[in-house]
Coordinates of C-alpha atoms in Angstrom, one line a residue:
M110 CA 15.3 0.2 -7.9
E111 CA 16.8 2.0 -5.0
Y112 CA 14.7 3.1 -2.0
R113 CA 15.7 6.1 0.1
H114 CA 14.3 8.7 2.5
S115 CA 12.7 11.9 1.1
K116 CA 15.1 14.7 0.6
W117 CA 12.6 16.9 2.4
L118 CA 13.2 14.9 5.5
S119 CA 16.9 15.5 5.6
R120 CA 16.3 19.2 4.8
G121 CA 13.8 19.4 7.6
I122 CA 16.4 17.9 10.1
L123 CA 18.8 20.6 9.0
G124 CA 16.2 23.2 9.6
F125 CA 15.6 22.0 13.1
A126 CA 19.4 22.5 13.7
A127 CA 18.6 26.2 14.2
L128 CA 17.1 25.4 17.6
P129 CA 20.2 23.9 19.3
A130 CA 22.3 26.4 17.4
G131 CA 20.3 29.1 19.1
F132 CA 20.9 27.5 22.5
L133 CA 24.6 27.4 21.9
I134 CA 24.7 31.1 20.8
A135 CA 22.8 32.0 24.0
A136 CA 25.1 29.9 26.1
F137 CA 28.2 31.7 24.8
E138 CA 26.7 35.2 24.9
P139 CA 26.6 36.4 28.5
S140 CA 24.2 39.3 27.6
L141 CA 21.5 36.7 26.7
C142 CA 21.7 34.7 29.9
S143 CA 21.0 35.8 33.4
S144 CA 23.6 33.5 35.1
A145 CA 26.4 31.1 34.5
S146 CA 24.2 28.2 35.4
A147 CA 21.8 29.2 32.6
Q148 CA 24.7 29.3 30.2
I149 CA 25.9 25.9 31.1
S150 CA 22.4 24.4 31.0
L151 CA 21.7 25.9 27.5
G152 CA 25.1 24.7 26.3
V153 CA 24.5 21.1 27.5
V154 CA 21.0 21.0 25.9
G155 CA 22.2 22.7 22.7
A156 CA 25.2 20.5 22.2
S157 CA 23.2 17.3 22.9
L158 CA 20.4 18.2 20.5
L159 CA 22.9 19.3 17.8
V160 CA 24.8 15.9 18.0
L161 CA 21.4 14.1 17.8
L162 CA 20.3 16.1 14.7
I163 CA 23.7 15.6 13.0
C164 CA 23.5 11.9 13.5
G165 CA 19.9 11.9 12.3
Y166 CA 20.8 13.8 9.2
L167 CA 23.7 11.5 8.3
Y168 CA 21.5 8.5 8.8
V169 CA 18.6 9.8 6.7
S170 CA 20.8 11.1 3.9
R171 CA 22.9 7.9 3.5
Y172 CA 20.4 5.1 4.3
R173 CA 19.1 3.3 1.2
I174 CA 18.0 -0.2 0.2
K175 CA 18.3 -2.0 -3.1
L176 CA 16.9 -5.4 -4.1
D177 CA 19.5 -7.3 -6.0
P178 CA 19.0 -10.5 -8.0
D179 CA 20.0 -12.8 -5.1
G180 CA 19.6 -10.6 -2.1
I181 CA 19.0 -7.2 -0.5
S182 CA 21.6 -4.4 -0.1
I183 CA 21.3 -2.1 2.9
T184 CA 23.5 1.0 3.1
G185 CA 23.9 2.6 6.5
L186 CA 26.1 5.3 8.0
S187 CA 29.4 3.5 7.4
R188 CA 29.0 0.5 5.1
T189 CA 26.8 -1.4 2.7
R190 CA 25.5 -4.9 3.7
S191 CA 24.5 -7.5 1.2
I192 CA 22.0 -10.1 2.7
P193 CA 21.3 -13.2 0.5
F194 CA 17.6 -14.1 0.3
S195 CA 18.5 -17.6 1.3
T196 CA 19.5 -16.5 4.8
I197 CA 16.2 -14.7 5.5
V198 CA 13.6 -17.0 7.3
H199 CA 11.2 -14.4 8.8
V200 CA 10.2 -10.9 7.8
V201 CA 8.3 -9.0 10.6
T202 CA 6.5 -5.8 9.8
I203 CA 5.0 -3.7 12.6
K204 CA 2.4 -1.1 11.9
A205 CA 1.2 1.1 14.8
P206 CA -0.6 4.5 14.8
R207 CA 2.0 6.2 16.9
S208 CA 5.3 4.4 16.3
G209 CA 5.2 4.2 12.5
T210 CA 6.1 1.2 10.4
D211 CA 9.3 -0.8 10.4
S212 CA 10.3 -4.3 9.2
W213 CA 12.9 -6.7 10.6
L214 CA 14.7 -9.5 8.7
L215 CA 15.4 -12.7 10.8
D216 CA 17.5 -15.7 10.2
K217 CA 16.8 -19.4 11.1
D218 CA 17.8 -18.8 14.7
D219 CA 15.3 -15.9 15.0
T220 CA 18.3 -13.5 15.2
I221 CA 17.7 -10.1 13.7
I222 CA 19.8 -9.7 10.6
A223 CA 18.7 -6.2 9.6
K224 CA 16.0 -3.6 10.1
I225 CA 14.2 -1.9 7.2
D226 CA 13.1 1.7 8.0
G227 CA 9.5 2.3 7.3
G228 CA 10.2 5.9 6.4
L229 CA 11.6 5.0 3.0
L230 CA 9.8 6.3 -0.1
G231 CA 7.9 3.4 -1.6
F232 CA 8.2 1.3 1.6
D233 CA 5.0 -0.7 0.8
E234 CA 6.2 -1.3 -2.8
L235 CA 9.6 -2.5 -1.4
M236 CA 8.0 -4.9 1.0
A237 CA 5.7 -6.3 -1.7
S238 CA 8.7 -6.8 -4.1
L239 CA 10.7 -8.4 -1.2
G240 CA 7.8 -10.8 -0.5
E241 CA 7.8 -11.9 -4.2
R242 CA 11.5 -12.4 -4.2
L243 CA 11.3 -14.5 -1.0
S244 CA 8.4 -16.7 -2.1
P245 CA 10.6 -19.5 -3.5
Y246 CA 12.3 -19.7 -0.1
Q247 CA 9.0 -20.2 1.8
V248 CA 9.8 -17.3 4.1
I249 CA 7.3 -16.6 6.9
L250 CA 5.9 -13.0 6.9
Y251 CA 4.5 -11.5 10.1
R252 CA 2.7 -8.3 10.5
R253 CA 1.0 -6.4 13.3
T254 CA -1.9 -4.0 12.7
Y255 CA -3.4 -2.3 15.8
G256 CA -2.1 -4.9 18.2
M257 CA -3.1 -8.0 16.2
W258 CA -0.4 -10.3 15.0
E259 CA -0.8 -12.4 11.8
M260 CA 1.4 -14.5 9.6
Q261 CA 1.5 -16.0 6.1
V262 CA 4.0 -17.8 3.8
A263 CA 5.6 -15.5 1.3
G264 CA 3.6 -15.7 -1.9
D265 CA 0.3 -16.7 -0.3
K266 CA -2.7 -14.4 0.1
K267 CA -4.2 -15.6 3.4
W268 CA -3.1 -14.2 6.8
V269 CA -3.7 -16.2 9.9
P270 CA -3.5 -15.3 13.6
S271 CA 0.0 -15.8 15.1
E272 CA 2.5 -14.7 17.8
C273 CA 5.3 -12.3 17.4
P274 CA 8.9 -13.7 17.2
R275 CA 10.4 -13.1 20.5
S276 CA 13.5 -11.3 19.2
V277 CA 11.5 -8.6 17.5
A278 CA 9.3 -8.1 20.6
K279 CA 12.5 -7.5 22.6
A280 CA 13.9 -5.2 19.9
V281 CA 10.8 -3.0 20.0
A282 CA 10.8 -2.9 23.8
R283 CA 14.5 -2.0 23.8
Q284 CA 13.9 0.9 21.3
S285 CA 11.2 2.3 23.6
V286 CA 13.5 2.0 26.6
I287 CA 16.4 3.7 24.8
L288 CA 14.1 6.6 23.8
I289 CA 12.8 7.1 27.3
V290 CA 16.3 6.8 28.9
G291 CA 17.7 9.2 26.4
L292 CA 15.1 11.9 27.2
I293 CA 15.7 11.3 30.9
L294 CA 19.5 11.6 30.6
L295 CA 19.2 14.8 28.5
T296 CA 16.9 16.4 31.1
A297 CA 19.1 15.2 34.0
S298 CA 22.3 16.5 32.4
A299 CA 20.7 20.0 32.0
L300 CA 19.5 20.0 35.6
L301 CA 22.8 18.7 36.9
A302 CA 24.7 21.4 35.0
H303 CA 22.4 24.1 36.4
W304 CA 22.8 22.7 40.0
V305 CA 26.6 22.5 39.8
S306 CA 27.0 26.0 38.5
A307 CA 24.5 27.6 40.8
P308 CA 25.8 29.3 44.0
H309 CA 25.4 27.3 47.2

């Protein structure tokens, strides 16, 4: 079975494209802006948001996962990766009220092999099926629910308290930093464009 994002998600992203498109229309229509600085600011914000939404749409529409007899296939923006079950040593799933759910696949060196997007339709079913496929390999499963970390061997039923693999903790922290920095850069670029084009 193939797991993908909902078609409504990609359609929703396309719907949001009307917002940056409106910014760009206003930026290139002098009658809608009071000054050149406002035009440049709207143009910068509109173009940035439009690029972000286009990338998001391409990612959501192409991303899919399939469980093969001997591994897992992950299709991204540009290629399909096949990951043998024998190379997976840890599976880390993080559930949090605000950040959603995602899973990471790690190898024997605790290096992240791939990330499984929690927004897929049937994500819980996918992770249950993956756990069953990984049980012969004695893969360690980790999960976090409301701040508490637990682990179990694939195929077992009992979860025990544990620590998070360091590589995943770093990846989660890095994602948060990228999101914050991206928002700061977007705001700064609009403010800088306004300041440069304003009369001094």
